């Protein structure tokens, strides 16, 4: 969507804040021994407490309030009986709806102890998000976001998952533009416009740029079994720095 009123902005700020707080609450409960189902229940309860609804459940009938993806699961991990262990990389993706507006945020966390390579993967994925946000300005070609993400990934010896990326958000969970790329799409002439609401979400891994779908019809894994890391914010495009809707002060 494109923001055209203060009411829109206030509503997006509120659902963005709730998503960010839910992610923080789930992170606080992340530890070895907890199941992904138990962690999802924490998120579900927190959303309900704030009057928000799980967007994956609402829009797609996803079998969980949040997506929890571990190690080579790049996205759409289904919460359940799986026990989180020391050494895991755990991605928590929270998207929710409140009063007809949607927010979306995610982060990948290490459950210590993890390898130095895993720590580097998280570091570069976070930097990729920061650098992509830095170039996201009104009038900028959409392709520059992908170029910034891929450039940071390559400098760390990592690859980006081309089939996954950001998207428009606001009045729906997934809106135009339907692909905010994680790699350099030089042929794309689409430009960002002032007031546009999008997510930017780098997905970094090693040795592959493709994913495969599990038999469950939801979970996407890296093609070569390597761990994945993702970070995501929802934001409003302006002539200057984007307004990050899912960042906590």
mmCIF file of C-alpha atoms in Angstrom:
data_model
loop_
_atom_site.group_PDB
_atom_site.id
_atom_site.type_symbol
_atom_site.label_atom_id
_atom_site.label_comp_id
_atom_site.label_asym_id
_atom_site.label_seq_id
_atom_site.Cartn_x
_atom_site.Cartn_y
_atom_site.Cartn_z
ATOM 1 C CA UNK A 1 0.000 0.000 0.000
ATOM 2 C CA UNK A 2 0.934 3.634 -0.188
ATOM 3 C CA UNK A 3 0.230 5.769 2.866
ATOM 4 C CA UNK A 4 -2.094 8.686 2.195
ATOM 5 C CA UNK A 5 -3.222 9.676 5.695
ATOM 6 C CA UNK A 6 -2.032 10.059 9.255
ATOM 7 C CA UNK A 7 -4.570 7.399 10.196
ATOM 8 C CA UNK A 8 -2.810 4.889 7.946
ATOM 9 C CA UNK A 9 0.558 5.721 9.452
ATOM 10 C CA UNK A 10 -0.674 5.498 13.049
ATOM 11 C CA UNK A 11 -2.311 2.116 12.396
ATOM 12 C CA UNK A 12 0.802 0.739 10.707
ATOM 13 C CA UNK A 13 2.988 1.984 13.533
ATOM 14 C CA UNK A 14 0.791 0.175 16.048
ATOM 15 C CA UNK A 15 0.748 -3.212 14.334
ATOM 16 C CA UNK A 16 4.452 -2.859 13.585
ATOM 17 C CA UNK A 17 5.115 -2.228 17.275
ATOM 18 C CA UNK A 18 3.056 -5.274 18.273
ATOM 19 C CA UNK A 19 4.942 -7.504 15.824
ATOM 20 C CA UNK A 20 8.281 -6.233 17.128
ATOM 21 C CA UNK A 21 7.278 -6.764 20.754
ATOM 22 C CA UNK A 22 6.025 -10.264 19.968
ATOM 23 C CA UNK A 23 9.356 -11.124 18.390
ATOM 24 C CA UNK A 24 11.167 -9.771 21.442
ATOM 25 C CA UNK A 25 8.925 -11.809 23.772
ATOM 26 C CA UNK A 26 9.588 -14.991 21.829
ATOM 27 C CA UNK A 27 13.331 -14.329 21.824
ATOM 28 C CA UNK A 28 13.209 -14.033 25.619
ATOM 29 C CA UNK A 29 11.792 -17.569 25.815
ATOM 30 C CA UNK A 30 14.189 -19.092 23.287
ATOM 31 C CA UNK A 31 16.400 -21.701 24.966
ATOM 32 C CA UNK A 32 17.538 -25.303 24.551
ATOM 33 C CA UNK A 33 14.763 -27.710 25.465
ATOM 34 C CA UNK A 34 11.787 -25.603 24.434
ATOM 35 C CA UNK A 35 9.787 -26.961 21.513
ATOM 36 C CA UNK A 36 8.901 -24.836 18.519
ATOM 37 C CA UNK A 37 5.247 -25.402 19.418
ATOM 38 C CA UNK A 38 5.776 -24.020 22.925
ATOM 39 C CA UNK A 39 7.639 -21.026 21.510
ATOM 40 C CA UNK A 40 4.824 -20.411 19.024
ATOM 41 C CA UNK A 41 2.306 -20.500 21.883
ATOM 42 C CA UNK A 42 4.229 -17.655 23.535
ATOM 43 C CA UNK A 43 3.853 -15.606 20.372
ATOM 44 C CA UNK A 44 0.195 -16.488 19.937
ATOM 45 C CA UNK A 45 -0.637 -15.470 23.502
ATOM 46 C CA UNK A 46 1.238 -12.178 23.153
ATOM 47 C CA UNK A 47 -0.563 -11.287 19.914
ATOM 48 C CA UNK A 48 -3.919 -12.129 21.462
ATOM 49 C CA UNK A 49 -3.126 -10.004 24.523
ATOM 50 C CA UNK A 50 -2.691 -7.007 22.210
ATOM 51 C CA UNK A 51 -5.790 -7.731 20.151
ATOM 52 C CA UNK A 52 -3.838 -8.745 17.051
ATOM 53 C CA UNK A 53 -4.333 -11.798 14.852
ATOM 54 C CA UNK A 54 -1.710 -14.030 13.295
ATOM 55 C CA UNK A 55 -1.427 -13.052 9.632
ATOM 56 C CA UNK A 56 -0.263 -16.476 8.374
ATOM 57 C CA UNK A 57 -3.264 -18.107 10.009
ATOM 58 C CA UNK A 58 -5.672 -15.389 8.898
ATOM 59 C CA UNK A 59 -4.540 -15.148 5.284
ATOM 60 C CA UNK A 60 -3.143 -18.576 4.448
ATOM 61 C CA UNK A 61 -4.503 -20.904 7.182
ATOM 62 C CA UNK A 62 -0.922 -21.654 8.205
ATOM 63 C CA UNK A 63 -0.702 -24.303 10.981
ATOM 64 C CA UNK A 64 0.922 -21.977 13.503
ATOM 65 C CA UNK A 65 0.688 -18.420 14.785
ATOM 66 C CA UNK A 66 4.258 -17.686 13.704
ATOM 67 C CA UNK A 67 6.832 -19.262 11.425
ATOM 68 C CA UNK A 68 9.780 -20.862 13.246
ATOM 69 C CA UNK A 69 12.520 -22.155 10.968
ATOM 70 C CA UNK A 70 15.664 -23.929 12.167
ATOM 71 C CA UNK A 71 19.069 -24.278 10.498
ATOM 72 C CA UNK A 72 18.505 -25.257 6.833
ATOM 73 C CA UNK A 73 14.822 -24.301 7.037
ATOM 74 C CA UNK A 74 14.872 -20.940 5.314
ATOM 75 C CA UNK A 75 11.206 -20.028 5.757
ATOM 76 C CA UNK A 76 7.736 -21.183 6.800
ATOM 77 C CA UNK A 77 8.861 -23.663 9.436
ATOM 78 C CA UNK A 78 5.786 -25.169 11.112
ATOM 79 C CA UNK A 79 5.796 -25.017 14.940
ATOM 80 C CA UNK A 80 5.362 -28.365 16.632
ATOM 81 C CA UNK A 81 7.141 -31.012 18.689
ATOM 82 C CA UNK A 82 10.660 -30.251 17.489
ATOM 83 C CA UNK A 83 12.977 -29.502 20.402
ATOM 84 C CA UNK A 84 15.354 -26.563 20.014
ATOM 85 C CA UNK A 85 18.942 -27.525 20.778
ATOM 86 C CA UNK A 86 22.201 -25.771 21.574
ATOM 87 C CA UNK A 87 23.933 -24.857 18.335
ATOM 88 C CA UNK A 88 20.710 -24.237 16.405
ATOM 89 C CA UNK A 89 20.040 -21.144 14.331
ATOM 90 C CA UNK A 90 16.384 -20.263 14.907
ATOM 91 C CA UNK A 91 14.493 -17.892 12.650
ATOM 92 C CA UNK A 92 11.315 -16.399 14.103
ATOM 93 C CA UNK A 93 8.999 -14.636 11.647
ATOM 94 C CA UNK A 94 6.091 -12.679 13.120
ATOM 95 C CA UNK A 95 3.391 -11.155 10.946
ATOM 96 C CA UNK A 96 0.068 -9.975 12.294
ATOM 97 C CA UNK A 97 -3.087 -7.976 11.587
ATOM 98 C CA UNK A 98 -4.864 -5.340 13.658
ATOM 99 C CA UNK A 99 -7.894 -3.363 12.479
ATOM 100 C CA UNK A 100 -7.234 -4.193 8.835
ATOM 101 C CA UNK A 101 -3.527 -3.321 8.826
ATOM 102 C CA UNK A 102 -0.581 -5.724 8.663
ATOM 103 C CA UNK A 103 2.974 -5.768 9.993
ATOM 104 C CA UNK A 104 5.815 -8.213 9.345
ATOM 105 C CA UNK A 105 9.193 -8.704 10.990
ATOM 106 C CA UNK A 106 11.723 -11.473 11.566
ATOM 107 C CA UNK A 107 15.135 -12.263 12.988
ATOM 108 C CA UNK A 108 17.441 -15.249 13.263
ATOM 109 C CA UNK A 109 18.954 -16.092 16.647
ATOM 110 C CA UNK A 110 21.815 -18.362 17.624
ATOM 111 C CA UNK A 111 21.308 -20.804 20.490
ATOM 112 C CA UNK A 112 24.822 -20.963 22.005
ATOM 113 C CA UNK A 113 27.289 -22.361 21.495
ATOM 114 C CA UNK A 114 27.413 -21.980 17.711
ATOM 115 C CA UNK A 115 30.268 -22.086 15.231
ATOM 116 C CA UNK A 116 32.172 -18.982 14.199
ATOM 117 C CA UNK A 117 30.825 -19.468 10.673
ATOM 118 C CA UNK A 118 27.259 -19.394 11.987
ATOM 119 C CA UNK A 119 28.015 -16.191 13.881
ATOM 120 C CA UNK A 120 29.420 -14.655 10.683
ATOM 121 C CA UNK A 121 26.317 -15.695 8.770
ATOM 122 C CA UNK A 122 24.091 -13.855 11.252
ATOM 123 C CA UNK A 123 26.365 -10.823 11.236
ATOM 124 C CA UNK A 124 26.357 -10.534 7.458
ATOM 125 C CA UNK A 125 22.608 -11.108 7.161
ATOM 126 C CA UNK A 126 21.976 -8.276 9.620
ATOM 127 C CA UNK A 127 24.438 -6.030 7.793
ATOM 128 C CA UNK A 128 22.759 -6.870 4.504
ATOM 129 C CA UNK A 129 19.448 -5.640 5.908
ATOM 130 C CA UNK A 130 21.041 -2.456 7.249
ATOM 131 C CA UNK A 131 22.739 -1.688 3.935
ATOM 132 C CA UNK A 132 19.583 -2.386 1.941
ATOM 133 C CA UNK A 133 17.600 -0.040 4.176
ATOM 134 C CA UNK A 134 20.270 2.621 3.634
ATOM 135 C CA UNK A 135 19.625 2.704 -0.128
ATOM 136 C CA UNK A 136 15.822 2.463 0.062
ATOM 137 C CA UNK A 137 14.724 5.985 -0.897
ATOM 138 C CA UNK A 138 11.920 7.398 -3.013
ATOM 139 C CA UNK A 139 13.062 7.418 -6.647
ATOM 140 C CA UNK A 140 15.619 4.635 -6.135
ATOM 141 C CA UNK A 141 15.378 1.612 -8.456
ATOM 142 C CA UNK A 142 14.069 -1.442 -6.630
ATOM 143 C CA UNK A 143 17.037 -3.373 -7.999
ATOM 144 C CA UNK A 144 19.448 -1.404 -5.790
ATOM 145 C CA UNK A 145 18.024 -3.131 -2.722
ATOM 146 C CA UNK A 146 18.952 -6.509 -4.165
ATOM 147 C CA UNK A 147 22.346 -5.208 -5.221
ATOM 148 C CA UNK A 148 23.092 -4.004 -1.685
ATOM 149 C CA UNK A 149 22.017 -7.335 -0.162
ATOM 150 C CA UNK A 150 23.925 -9.494 -2.626
ATOM 151 C CA UNK A 151 27.033 -7.313 -2.400
ATOM 152 C CA UNK A 152 27.209 -7.648 1.380
ATOM 153 C CA UNK A 153 26.566 -11.388 1.171
ATOM 154 C CA UNK A 154 29.318 -11.931 -1.370
ATOM 155 C CA UNK A 155 31.832 -9.943 0.656
ATOM 156 C CA UNK A 156 31.305 -12.448 3.454
ATOM 157 C CA UNK A 157 31.497 -15.475 1.172
ATOM 158 C CA UNK A 158 27.750 -16.070 1.362
ATOM 159 C CA UNK A 159 24.950 -16.361 -1.194
ATOM 160 C CA UNK A 160 21.380 -15.076 -1.211
ATOM 161 C CA UNK A 161 18.277 -17.182 -1.776
ATOM 162 C CA UNK A 162 16.839 -15.787 -5.002
ATOM 163 C CA UNK A 163 13.382 -17.320 -4.595
ATOM 164 C CA UNK A 164 12.767 -15.505 -1.304
ATOM 165 C CA UNK A 165 12.584 -11.794 -0.648
ATOM 166 C CA UNK A 166 10.575 -8.850 0.561
ATOM 167 C CA UNK A 167 7.191 -7.559 -0.560
ATOM 168 C CA UNK A 168 4.639 -4.826 -0.206
ATOM 169 C CA UNK A 169 2.599 -4.861 2.995
ATOM 170 C CA UNK A 170 -0.076 -2.769 4.690
ATOM 171 C CA UNK A 171 -3.714 -3.502 3.926
ATOM 172 C CA UNK A 172 -2.704 -7.062 3.107
ATOM 173 C CA UNK A 173 0.148 -9.312 4.154
ATOM 174 C CA UNK A 174 1.555 -9.551 0.638
ATOM 175 C CA UNK A 175 0.985 -6.654 -1.736
ATOM 176 C CA UNK A 176 2.721 -5.028 -4.691
ATOM 177 C CA UNK A 177 5.608 -4.920 -5.218
ATOM 178 C CA UNK A 178 5.455 -8.695 -4.874
ATOM 179 C CA UNK A 179 9.231 -9.142 -4.998
ATOM 180 C CA UNK A 180 11.703 -6.912 -3.184
ATOM 181 C CA UNK A 181 14.790 -8.801 -4.353
ATOM 182 C CA UNK A 182 17.712 -10.227 -2.413
ATOM 183 C CA UNK A 183 19.993 -10.166 -5.452
ATOM 184 C CA UNK A 184 20.925 -7.771 -8.239
ATOM 185 C CA UNK A 185 18.042 -7.658 -10.725
ATOM 186 C CA UNK A 186 19.585 -5.135 -13.110
ATOM 187 C CA UNK A 187 16.760 -5.420 -15.620
ATOM 188 C CA UNK A 188 14.121 -4.189 -13.166
ATOM 189 C CA UNK A 189 13.285 -0.554 -13.829
ATOM 190 C CA UNK A 190 10.681 -0.243 -11.067
ATOM 191 C CA UNK A 191 11.385 2.610 -8.665
ATOM 192 C CA UNK A 192 10.419 3.118 -5.057
ATOM 193 C CA UNK A 193 7.793 5.791 -4.426
ATOM 194 C CA UNK A 194 7.222 8.030 -1.436
ATOM 195 C CA UNK A 195 4.764 6.514 1.031
ATOM 196 C CA UNK A 196 5.157 2.954 -0.270
ATOM 197 C CA UNK A 197 5.097 0.332 2.501
ATOM 198 C CA UNK A 198 7.387 -2.652 1.970
ATOM 199 C CA UNK A 199 9.410 -5.268 3.778
ATOM 200 C CA UNK A 200 13.094 -5.853 3.144
ATOM 201 C CA UNK A 201 14.275 -9.317 4.165
ATOM 202 C CA UNK A 202 17.668 -10.723 3.170
ATOM 203 C CA UNK A 203 18.036 -14.521 3.203
ATOM 204 C CA UNK A 204 21.707 -15.576 3.348
ATOM 205 C CA UNK A 205 23.272 -19.018 3.175
ATOM 206 C CA UNK A 206 26.297 -20.743 1.615
ATOM 207 C CA UNK A 207 26.754 -22.436 -1.737
ATOM 208 C CA UNK A 208 23.237 -22.236 -3.154
ATOM 209 C CA UNK A 209 20.668 -19.657 -4.205
ATOM 210 C CA UNK A 210 17.723 -22.046 -4.336
ATOM 211 C CA UNK A 211 15.236 -23.614 -1.945
ATOM 212 C CA UNK A 212 13.122 -26.763 -1.997
ATOM 213 C CA UNK A 213 9.720 -27.363 -0.444
ATOM 214 C CA UNK A 214 9.107 -29.996 2.219
ATOM 215 C CA UNK A 215 6.403 -32.604 1.797
ATOM 216 C CA UNK A 216 4.298 -30.629 4.285
ATOM 217 C CA UNK A 217 3.687 -28.062 1.547
ATOM 218 C CA UNK A 218 4.941 -25.143 3.648
ATOM 219 C CA UNK A 219 8.540 -25.334 4.816
ATOM 220 C CA UNK A 220 11.267 -24.134 2.440
ATOM 221 C CA UNK A 221 14.793 -25.489 2.911
ATOM 222 C CA UNK A 222 18.095 -24.558 1.328
ATOM 223 C CA UNK A 223 18.760 -26.835 -1.619
ATOM 224 C CA UNK A 224 22.133 -28.017 -0.267
ATOM 225 C CA UNK A 225 21.201 -28.334 3.425
ATOM 226 C CA UNK A 226 23.267 -25.330 4.546
ATOM 227 C CA UNK A 227 21.985 -23.096 7.368
ATOM 228 C CA UNK A 228 20.066 -19.951 6.499
ATOM 229 C CA UNK A 229 19.710 -16.584 8.211
ATOM 230 C CA UNK A 230 17.048 -13.937 7.648
ATOM 231 C CA UNK A 231 16.297 -10.522 9.116
ATOM 232 C CA UNK A 232 13.256 -8.437 8.204
ATOM 233 C CA UNK A 233 11.664 -5.059 8.840
ATOM 234 C CA UNK A 234 8.508 -3.383 7.564
ATOM 235 C CA UNK A 235 9.027 0.240 6.523
ATOM 236 C CA UNK A 236 7.602 3.289 4.800
ATOM 237 C CA UNK A 237 9.636 4.716 1.923
ATOM 238 C CA UNK A 238 10.384 8.444 2.178
ATOM 239 C CA UNK A 239 12.675 10.895 0.394
ATOM 240 C CA UNK A 240 15.184 10.317 3.173
ATOM 241 C CA UNK A 241 15.699 7.394 5.516
ATOM 242 C CA UNK A 242 12.823 4.898 5.547
ATOM 243 C CA UNK A 243 10.492 4.943 8.517
ATOM 244 C CA UNK A 244 11.011 1.558 10.167
ATOM 245 C CA UNK A 245 7.668 0.359 11.490
ATOM 246 C CA UNK A 246 8.941 -2.772 13.265
ATOM 247 C CA UNK A 247 11.935 -1.310 15.112
ATOM 248 C CA UNK A 248 11.788 -0.833 18.864
ATOM 249 C CA UNK A 249 13.295 2.331 20.347
#
